[in-house]
mmCIF file of C-alpha atoms and ligand atoms in Angstrom:
data_model
loop_
_atom_site.group_PDB
_atom_site.id
_atom_site.type_symbol
_atom_site.label_atom_id
_atom_site.label_comp_id
_atom_site.label_asym_id
_atom_site.label_seq_id
_atom_site.Cartn_x
_atom_site.Cartn_y
_atom_site.Cartn_z
ATOM 1 C CA UNK A 17 46.724 -67.471 31.661
ATOM 2 C CA UNK A 18 43.833 -66.559 29.196
ATOM 3 C CA UNK A 19 44.301 -66.708 24.917
ATOM 4 C CA UNK A 20 43.768 -62.941 24.473
ATOM 5 C CA UNK A 21 47.224 -62.120 27.230
ATOM 6 C CA UNK A 22 48.936 -64.793 26.231
ATOM 7 C CA UNK A 23 49.138 -63.296 22.843
ATOM 8 C CA UNK A 24 49.800 -59.560 24.349
ATOM 9 C CA UNK A 25 53.076 -62.267 25.748
ATOM 10 C CA UNK A 26 53.874 -63.599 22.743
ATOM 11 C CA UNK A 27 54.060 -59.834 20.384
ATOM 12 C CA UNK A 28 56.001 -57.802 23.545
ATOM 13 C CA UNK A 29 58.450 -60.977 23.055
ATOM 14 C CA UNK A 30 58.144 -60.869 19.507
ATOM 15 C CA UNK A 31 58.741 -56.338 19.566
ATOM 16 C CA UNK A 32 61.717 -57.481 22.629
ATOM 17 C CA UNK A 33 63.377 -59.501 19.793
ATOM 18 C CA UNK A 34 63.444 -57.709 17.240
ATOM 19 C CA UNK A 35 64.771 -54.731 19.329
ATOM 20 C CA UNK A 36 67.710 -57.667 19.866
ATOM 21 C CA UNK A 37 67.433 -58.335 16.794
ATOM 22 C CA UNK A 38 68.536 -54.336 15.901
ATOM 23 C CA UNK A 39 70.935 -53.911 18.651
ATOM 24 C CA UNK A 40 73.016 -57.427 17.415
ATOM 25 C CA UNK A 41 73.775 -56.167 14.077
ATOM 26 C CA UNK A 42 74.068 -52.009 14.643
ATOM 27 C CA UNK A 43 75.763 -52.367 17.422
ATOM 28 C CA UNK A 44 74.230 -49.833 19.469
ATOM 29 C CA UNK A 45 70.184 -48.303 19.680
ATOM 30 C CA UNK A 46 69.514 -45.057 17.661
ATOM 31 C CA UNK A 47 68.218 -41.915 19.290
ATOM 32 C CA UNK A 48 68.016 -38.974 17.834
ATOM 33 C CA UNK A 49 69.240 -35.148 19.228
ATOM 34 C CA UNK A 50 66.591 -31.972 19.286
ATOM 35 C CA UNK A 51 66.648 -28.788 21.017
ATOM 36 C CA UNK A 52 65.074 -29.625 24.469
ATOM 37 C CA UNK A 53 61.387 -29.302 24.842
ATOM 38 C CA UNK A 54 58.949 -27.985 28.017
ATOM 39 C CA UNK A 55 57.838 -31.379 29.012
ATOM 40 C CA UNK A 56 60.509 -32.811 28.855
ATOM 41 C CA UNK A 57 62.033 -30.311 31.634
ATOM 42 C CA UNK A 58 61.117 -32.893 35.400
ATOM 43 C CA UNK A 59 63.064 -36.157 33.082
ATOM 44 C CA UNK A 60 65.929 -33.462 33.012
ATOM 45 C CA UNK A 61 66.375 -33.312 36.260
ATOM 46 C CA UNK A 62 65.630 -35.592 37.255
ATOM 47 C CA UNK A 63 67.990 -37.749 34.890
ATOM 48 C CA UNK A 64 70.320 -34.337 36.579
ATOM 49 C CA UNK A 65 69.711 -36.005 40.163
ATOM 50 C CA UNK A 66 71.281 -39.841 38.940
ATOM 51 C CA UNK A 67 73.996 -38.129 36.959
ATOM 52 C CA UNK A 68 75.738 -35.656 38.699
ATOM 53 C CA UNK A 69 75.877 -38.033 42.091
ATOM 54 C CA UNK A 70 76.623 -36.242 45.508
ATOM 55 C CA UNK A 71 78.890 -39.370 46.809
ATOM 56 C CA UNK A 72 80.855 -39.128 43.634
ATOM 57 C CA UNK A 73 81.319 -35.595 41.976
ATOM 58 C CA UNK A 74 79.968 -32.852 45.168
ATOM 59 C CA UNK A 75 81.128 -30.082 43.172
ATOM 60 C CA UNK A 76 78.533 -30.790 40.487
ATOM 61 C CA UNK A 77 75.540 -32.547 42.760
ATOM 62 C CA UNK A 78 76.175 -28.815 44.872
ATOM 63 C CA UNK A 79 75.121 -26.759 41.379
ATOM 64 C CA UNK A 80 72.564 -28.995 39.907
ATOM 65 C CA UNK A 81 68.800 -28.371 41.124
ATOM 66 C CA UNK A 82 65.786 -27.451 38.914
ATOM 67 C CA UNK A 83 66.355 -23.863 38.238
ATOM 68 C CA UNK A 84 69.493 -24.549 36.870
ATOM 69 C CA UNK A 85 67.551 -26.700 33.792
ATOM 70 C CA UNK A 86 64.979 -24.113 33.993
ATOM 71 C CA UNK A 87 67.024 -20.862 33.599
ATOM 72 C CA UNK A 88 69.123 -22.665 30.698
ATOM 73 C CA UNK A 89 66.113 -23.500 29.205
ATOM 74 C CA UNK A 90 64.683 -19.756 29.338
ATOM 75 C CA UNK A 91 68.371 -18.496 28.229
ATOM 76 C CA UNK A 92 70.140 -20.652 26.487
ATOM 77 C CA UNK A 93 67.232 -22.522 24.230
ATOM 78 C CA UNK A 94 69.317 -23.189 20.894
ATOM 79 C CA UNK A 95 71.776 -24.889 23.288
ATOM 80 C CA UNK A 96 70.292 -26.950 24.945
ATOM 81 C CA UNK A 97 70.087 -30.215 23.512
ATOM 82 C CA UNK A 98 68.517 -33.890 24.281
ATOM 83 C CA UNK A 99 68.903 -37.093 23.251
ATOM 84 C CA UNK A 100 65.808 -38.863 22.431
ATOM 85 C CA UNK A 101 65.624 -42.967 22.533
ATOM 86 C CA UNK A 102 63.992 -43.828 18.997
ATOM 87 C CA UNK A 103 61.925 -46.919 19.940
ATOM 88 C CA UNK A 104 60.723 -45.218 23.322
ATOM 89 C CA UNK A 105 57.141 -46.221 23.127
ATOM 90 C CA UNK A 106 55.222 -44.742 25.937
ATOM 91 C CA UNK A 107 53.631 -47.814 28.331
ATOM 92 C CA UNK A 108 55.020 -50.529 27.087
ATOM 93 C CA UNK A 109 58.201 -51.191 29.172
ATOM 94 C CA UNK A 110 58.084 -49.580 31.821
ATOM 95 C CA UNK A 111 61.947 -49.917 32.306
ATOM 96 C CA UNK A 112 62.904 -48.060 29.262
ATOM 97 C CA UNK A 113 63.401 -44.466 29.112
ATOM 98 C CA UNK A 114 63.077 -41.830 26.338
ATOM 99 C CA UNK A 115 65.715 -38.715 27.445
ATOM 100 C CA UNK A 116 68.593 -40.777 27.274
ATOM 101 C CA UNK A 117 71.907 -37.820 27.436
ATOM 102 C CA UNK A 118 71.206 -33.790 27.120
ATOM 103 C CA UNK A 119 74.372 -30.767 27.307
ATOM 104 C CA UNK A 120 72.601 -26.771 28.777
ATOM 105 C CA UNK A 121 75.793 -25.302 27.114
ATOM 106 C CA UNK A 122 75.984 -21.293 26.941
ATOM 107 C CA UNK A 123 78.069 -19.294 24.802
ATOM 108 C CA UNK A 124 79.669 -15.915 26.708
ATOM 109 C CA UNK A 125 81.487 -12.843 25.133
ATOM 110 C CA UNK A 126 83.915 -10.566 26.351
ATOM 111 C CA UNK A 127 82.872 -7.025 25.901
ATOM 112 C CA UNK A 128 85.782 -5.584 23.733
ATOM 113 C CA UNK A 129 86.428 -8.397 22.618
ATOM 114 C CA UNK A 130 85.804 -10.418 19.331
ATOM 115 C CA UNK A 131 85.738 -13.615 20.788
ATOM 116 C CA UNK A 132 83.386 -15.985 22.115
ATOM 117 C CA UNK A 133 83.639 -18.306 24.376
ATOM 118 C CA UNK A 134 80.425 -22.205 23.705
ATOM 119 C CA UNK A 135 80.335 -23.234 27.095
ATOM 120 C CA UNK A 136 79.733 -26.754 27.801
ATOM 121 C CA UNK A 137 77.903 -26.390 31.104
ATOM 122 C CA UNK A 138 75.799 -29.517 32.009
ATOM 123 C CA UNK A 139 76.451 -32.923 29.824
ATOM 124 C CA UNK A 140 75.314 -36.296 31.251
ATOM 125 C CA UNK A 141 73.974 -39.307 29.347
ATOM 126 C CA UNK A 142 71.695 -41.993 30.970
ATOM 127 C CA UNK A 143 73.824 -44.615 33.037
ATOM 128 C CA UNK A 144 72.116 -47.510 31.084
ATOM 129 C CA UNK A 145 72.588 -45.526 27.442
ATOM 130 C CA UNK A 146 76.540 -44.778 28.030
ATOM 131 C CA UNK A 147 79.436 -45.655 25.835
ATOM 132 C CA UNK A 148 76.434 -45.615 22.498
ATOM 133 C CA UNK A 149 77.797 -42.791 21.526
ATOM 134 C CA UNK A 150 75.669 -40.364 23.450
ATOM 135 C CA UNK A 151 77.318 -37.999 25.073
ATOM 136 C CA UNK A 152 79.329 -37.480 22.024
ATOM 137 C CA UNK A 153 76.137 -36.818 19.162
ATOM 138 C CA UNK A 154 75.184 -34.067 21.556
ATOM 139 C CA UNK A 155 78.514 -32.873 21.722
ATOM 140 C CA UNK A 156 78.701 -32.522 18.226
ATOM 141 C CA UNK A 157 75.895 -31.591 17.533
ATOM 142 C CA UNK A 158 76.164 -27.831 20.363
ATOM 143 C CA UNK A 159 79.124 -27.375 18.969
ATOM 144 C CA UNK A 160 77.388 -27.270 16.132
ATOM 145 C CA UNK A 161 74.817 -24.820 17.017
ATOM 146 C CA UNK A 162 77.539 -22.578 18.844
ATOM 147 C CA UNK A 163 79.476 -21.930 16.011
ATOM 148 C CA UNK A 164 76.192 -21.909 13.132
ATOM 149 C CA UNK A 165 74.681 -19.687 15.400
ATOM 150 C CA UNK A 166 77.636 -17.578 16.837
ATOM 151 C CA UNK A 167 80.489 -17.736 15.028
ATOM 152 C CA UNK A 168 82.447 -19.926 18.225
ATOM 153 C CA UNK A 169 86.217 -20.482 17.513
ATOM 154 C CA UNK A 170 86.872 -21.984 21.676
ATOM 155 C CA UNK A 171 84.894 -24.370 23.174
ATOM 156 C CA UNK A 172 85.085 -24.915 27.244
ATOM 157 C CA UNK A 173 83.925 -27.684 29.700
ATOM 158 C CA UNK A 174 84.676 -28.927 33.210
ATOM 159 C CA UNK A 175 84.441 -31.039 34.869
ATOM 160 C CA UNK A 176 85.682 -33.193 38.795
ATOM 161 C CA UNK A 177 89.357 -34.120 38.584
ATOM 162 C CA UNK A 178 88.075 -37.798 39.939
ATOM 163 C CA UNK A 179 85.998 -37.414 36.116
ATOM 164 C CA UNK A 180 87.731 -39.775 34.686
ATOM 165 C CA UNK A 181 85.195 -40.853 32.142
ATOM 166 C CA UNK A 182 84.350 -37.344 31.902
ATOM 167 C CA UNK A 183 88.021 -35.873 31.188
ATOM 168 C CA UNK A 184 88.644 -39.503 28.889
ATOM 169 C CA UNK A 185 85.309 -38.133 26.975
ATOM 170 C CA UNK A 186 86.587 -34.699 26.548
ATOM 171 C CA UNK A 187 89.899 -35.622 25.080
ATOM 172 C CA UNK A 188 88.191 -38.051 23.137
ATOM 173 C CA UNK A 189 86.293 -35.272 21.090
ATOM 174 C CA UNK A 190 89.222 -33.161 20.776
ATOM 175 C CA UNK A 191 89.262 -31.238 24.029
ATOM 176 C CA UNK A 192 93.706 -30.888 24.199
ATOM 177 C CA UNK A 193 93.867 -27.812 26.369
ATOM 178 C CA UNK A 194 94.291 -29.367 30.256
ATOM 179 C CA UNK A 195 94.066 -26.707 32.876
ATOM 180 C CA UNK A 196 93.796 -27.398 36.377
ATOM 181 C CA UNK A 197 91.426 -25.444 38.776
ATOM 182 C CA UNK A 198 91.280 -25.684 41.981
ATOM 183 C CA UNK A 199 88.136 -24.616 43.842
ATOM 184 C CA UNK A 200 87.004 -23.428 47.497
ATOM 185 C CA UNK A 201 84.233 -23.339 49.857
ATOM 186 C CA UNK A 202 83.952 -21.840 52.856
ATOM 187 C CA UNK A 203 81.297 -22.957 55.624
ATOM 188 C CA UNK A 204 80.320 -18.795 56.246
ATOM 189 C CA UNK A 205 79.205 -20.779 60.004
ATOM 190 C CA UNK A 206 82.367 -21.364 60.994
ATOM 191 C CA UNK A 207 83.720 -18.201 59.205
ATOM 192 C CA UNK A 208 84.738 -16.127 61.599
ATOM 193 C CA UNK A 209 84.746 -13.003 58.995
ATOM 194 C CA UNK A 210 81.717 -13.847 58.259
ATOM 195 C CA UNK A 211 79.368 -15.476 60.800
ATOM 196 C CA UNK A 212 78.011 -12.041 62.141
ATOM 197 C CA UNK A 213 76.354 -11.828 58.961
ATOM 198 C CA UNK A 214 74.655 -14.910 59.264
ATOM 199 C CA UNK A 215 74.042 -14.721 62.713
ATOM 200 C CA UNK A 216 72.170 -10.234 61.815
ATOM 201 C CA UNK A 217 70.572 -11.677 59.173
ATOM 202 C CA UNK A 218 68.873 -14.597 61.323
ATOM 203 C CA UNK A 219 68.429 -11.492 63.576
ATOM 204 C CA UNK A 220 66.867 -9.492 60.961
ATOM 205 C CA UNK A 221 63.908 -12.951 60.517
ATOM 206 C CA UNK A 222 63.020 -13.503 63.093
ATOM 207 C CA UNK A 223 62.708 -9.824 64.487
ATOM 208 C CA UNK A 224 59.775 -9.548 60.984
ATOM 209 C CA UNK A 225 58.672 -12.632 61.748
ATOM 210 C CA UNK A 226 57.749 -10.922 65.436
ATOM 211 C CA UNK A 227 55.870 -7.855 63.786
ATOM 212 C CA UNK A 228 54.385 -10.240 61.056
ATOM 213 C CA UNK A 229 52.636 -11.243 64.032
ATOM 214 C CA UNK A 230 52.066 -8.735 65.453
ATOM 215 C CA UNK A 231 49.977 -6.577 62.677
ATOM 216 C CA UNK A 232 47.824 -9.716 62.508
ATOM 217 C CA UNK A 233 47.164 -9.412 66.213
ATOM 218 C CA UNK A 234 46.259 -5.225 65.737
ATOM 219 C CA UNK A 235 44.804 -6.436 62.395
ATOM 220 C CA UNK A 236 42.534 -9.022 64.141
ATOM 221 C CA UNK A 237 41.108 -7.293 67.391
ATOM 222 C CA UNK A 238 40.622 -4.236 65.606
ATOM 223 C CA UNK A 239 38.493 -6.624 63.138
ATOM 224 C CA UNK A 240 36.305 -7.924 66.828
ATOM 225 C CA UNK A 241 36.439 -4.357 68.169
ATOM 226 C CA UNK A 242 34.300 -3.229 64.472
ATOM 227 C CA UNK A 243 32.325 -5.754 64.669
ATOM 228 C CA UNK A 244 31.729 -4.653 68.906
ATOM 229 C CA UNK A 245 30.328 -1.461 67.399
ATOM 230 C CA UNK A 246 28.327 -3.321 65.059
ATOM 231 C CA UNK A 247 26.689 -5.680 67.517
ATOM 232 C CA UNK A 248 26.180 -2.511 70.634
ATOM 233 C CA UNK A 249 24.579 -0.049 67.453
ATOM 234 C CA UNK A 250 22.693 -2.555 67.063
ATOM 235 C CA UNK A 251 21.132 -3.224 69.783
ATOM 236 C CA UNK A 252 20.818 0.212 70.540
ATOM 237 C CA UNK A 253 18.909 0.930 67.472
ATOM 238 C CA UNK A 254 16.315 -2.542 67.945
ATOM 239 C CA UNK A 255 15.978 -0.430 71.771
ATOM 240 C CA UNK A 256 15.209 2.732 70.134
ATOM 241 C CA UNK A 257 12.625 0.878 67.735
ATOM 242 C CA UNK A 258 10.816 -0.941 70.825
ATOM 243 C CA UNK A 259 10.219 2.300 72.820
ATOM 244 C CA UNK A 260 9.256 4.387 70.194
ATOM 245 C CA UNK A 261 6.865 1.457 70.299
ATOM 246 C CA UNK A 262 5.509 1.239 72.954
ATOM 247 C CA UNK A 263 5.235 5.046 73.071
ATOM 248 C CA UNK A 264 2.884 5.127 69.728
ATOM 249 C CA UNK A 265 0.784 1.893 72.223
ATOM 250 C CA UNK A 266 0.521 4.738 75.187
ATOM 251 C CA UNK A 267 -0.794 6.811 72.495
ATOM 252 C CA UNK A 268 -3.258 5.463 71.336
ATOM 253 C CA UNK A 269 -4.540 3.518 74.522
ATOM 254 C CA UNK A 270 -5.169 7.248 75.677
ATOM 255 C CA UNK A 271 -7.785 8.278 72.657
HETATM 256 C C1 COA B 316 81.170 -38.207 30.641
HETATM 257 C C2 COA B 316 79.287 -39.218 29.871
HETATM 258 C C3 COA B 316 79.332 -37.937 29.350
HETATM 259 C C4 COA B 316 79.689 -40.085 28.878
HETATM 260 O O1 COA B 316 78.586 -40.483 27.861
HETATM 261 P P1 COA B 316 78.536 -41.642 27.159
HETATM 262 O O2 COA B 316 77.389 -40.729 26.522
HETATM 263 O O3 COA B 316 78.527 -43.066 28.018
HETATM 264 O O4 COA B 316 79.851 -41.259 25.497
HETATM 265 P P2 COA B 316 79.799 -41.615 24.835
HETATM 266 O O5 COA B 316 79.496 -43.040 25.039
HETATM 267 O O6 COA B 316 79.595 -40.451 23.262
HETATM 268 O O7 COA B 316 81.730 -41.448 24.359
HETATM 269 C C5 COA B 316 82.831 -41.792 22.851
HETATM 270 C C6 COA B 316 84.241 -41.948 23.905
HETATM 271 O O8 COA B 316 84.391 -41.239 25.180
HETATM 272 C C7 COA B 316 85.163 -42.091 25.644
HETATM 273 N N1 COA B 316 85.200 -42.425 27.002
HETATM 274 C C8 COA B 316 83.266 -42.100 27.209
HETATM 275 N N2 COA B 316 82.851 -42.968 28.291
HETATM 276 C C9 COA B 316 83.589 -43.312 28.922
HETATM 277 C C10 COA B 316 84.708 -44.394 29.897
HETATM 278 N N3 COA B 316 83.593 -44.884 30.339
HETATM 279 N N4 COA B 316 85.050 -44.724 29.885
HETATM 280 C C11 COA B 316 86.408 -44.074 29.432
HETATM 281 N N5 COA B 316 86.434 -43.408 28.154
HETATM 282 C C12 COA B 316 85.109 -43.073 28.579
HETATM 283 C C13 COA B 316 84.917 -43.326 24.662
HETATM 284 O O9 COA B 316 86.726 -42.719 24.504
HETATM 285 C C14 COA B 316 84.135 -43.201 23.606
HETATM 286 O O10 COA B 316 84.792 -44.003 22.553
HETATM 287 P P3 COA B 316 84.588 -45.449 22.952
HETATM 288 O O11 COA B 316 83.044 -46.164 23.603
HETATM 289 O O12 COA B 316 84.095 -45.667 21.783
HETATM 290 O O13 COA B 316 85.683 -46.003 23.206
HETATM 291 C C15 COA B 316 78.720 -39.496 30.409
HETATM 292 O O14 COA B 316 79.970 -41.236 31.257
HETATM 293 C C16 COA B 316 77.906 -39.557 32.089
HETATM 294 O O15 COA B 316 76.579 -38.417 31.419
HETATM 295 N N6 COA B 316 78.466 -38.900 32.706
HETATM 296 C C17 COA B 316 78.236 -38.647 34.837
HETATM 297 C C18 COA B 316 77.630 -37.374 33.961
HETATM 298 C C19 COA B 316 79.212 -36.138 33.831
HETATM 299 O O16 COA B 316 80.295 -36.708 34.636
HETATM 300 N N7 COA B 316 79.118 -34.957 33.194
HETATM 301 C C20 COA B 316 80.339 -34.257 32.475
HETATM 302 C C21 COA B 316 80.510 -33.040 33.652
HETATM 303 S S1 COA B 316 79.056 -32.038 33.703
#
């Protein structure tokens, strides 16, 4: 190892020691809450993929996709917050995380009533950052925004009943009115009431595909006909020019 490499390694070790020391005294690492920005979208989506896992909570997993993040960012930007690691340095430690948690919320109002409800749609703390107060701070900030912006008085959150840590978390945050909610799903393919709809739409899609193909062929063949006509015209005009030339030279010879 060269002396330069050794110096860099020592520097890195020193930085790590400082981080450790800070963690030891603070007990927790430091992060800041801010609004979600466009450059965070991919990281938030990927973090959600690790949080809302199909093997643990299939309903959460099914609802989570990239459109969920981008749509909520567009429609409810004020209530989409991220927790950012204060010690993150780009390119320093490949295992270090920048975004360590997020909350995506919305406000629902019922027409004809003065009530509006703040709804915590998605909440996630990075697996390496759990029990460090990330979700707690995110909830505090989003509730603050709900109240300040829209005078919300009721906040709702939901999750799978088997998601014990989320249930414990929400209870700790004062969500004490628990109601069971039943989710039902139906695979339309095997549902005699609706399976015909699937067959119909598939048949329609096939028909459209077939018509597209025919249209493409028709355009192709008319194009071919046009090329052939042009070629024929070119040949004829060449022939005409040749016979005119021949006639001219014959006349000259006669003279
Ligand atoms: C639930 C979740 C958001 C909690 O995030 P977190 O940042 O670890 O939570 P906090 O550190 O702010 O915890 C605050 C309190 O909640 C409770 N809590 C959080 N995680 C807990 C756990 N695994 N077991 C028991 N209690 C827990 C504790 O009372 C904790 O306070 P304490 O650490 O002082 O005891 C996180 O585990 C997560 O991302 N889970 C996967 C996604 C999910 O379930 N989202 C919610 C539904 S959309």
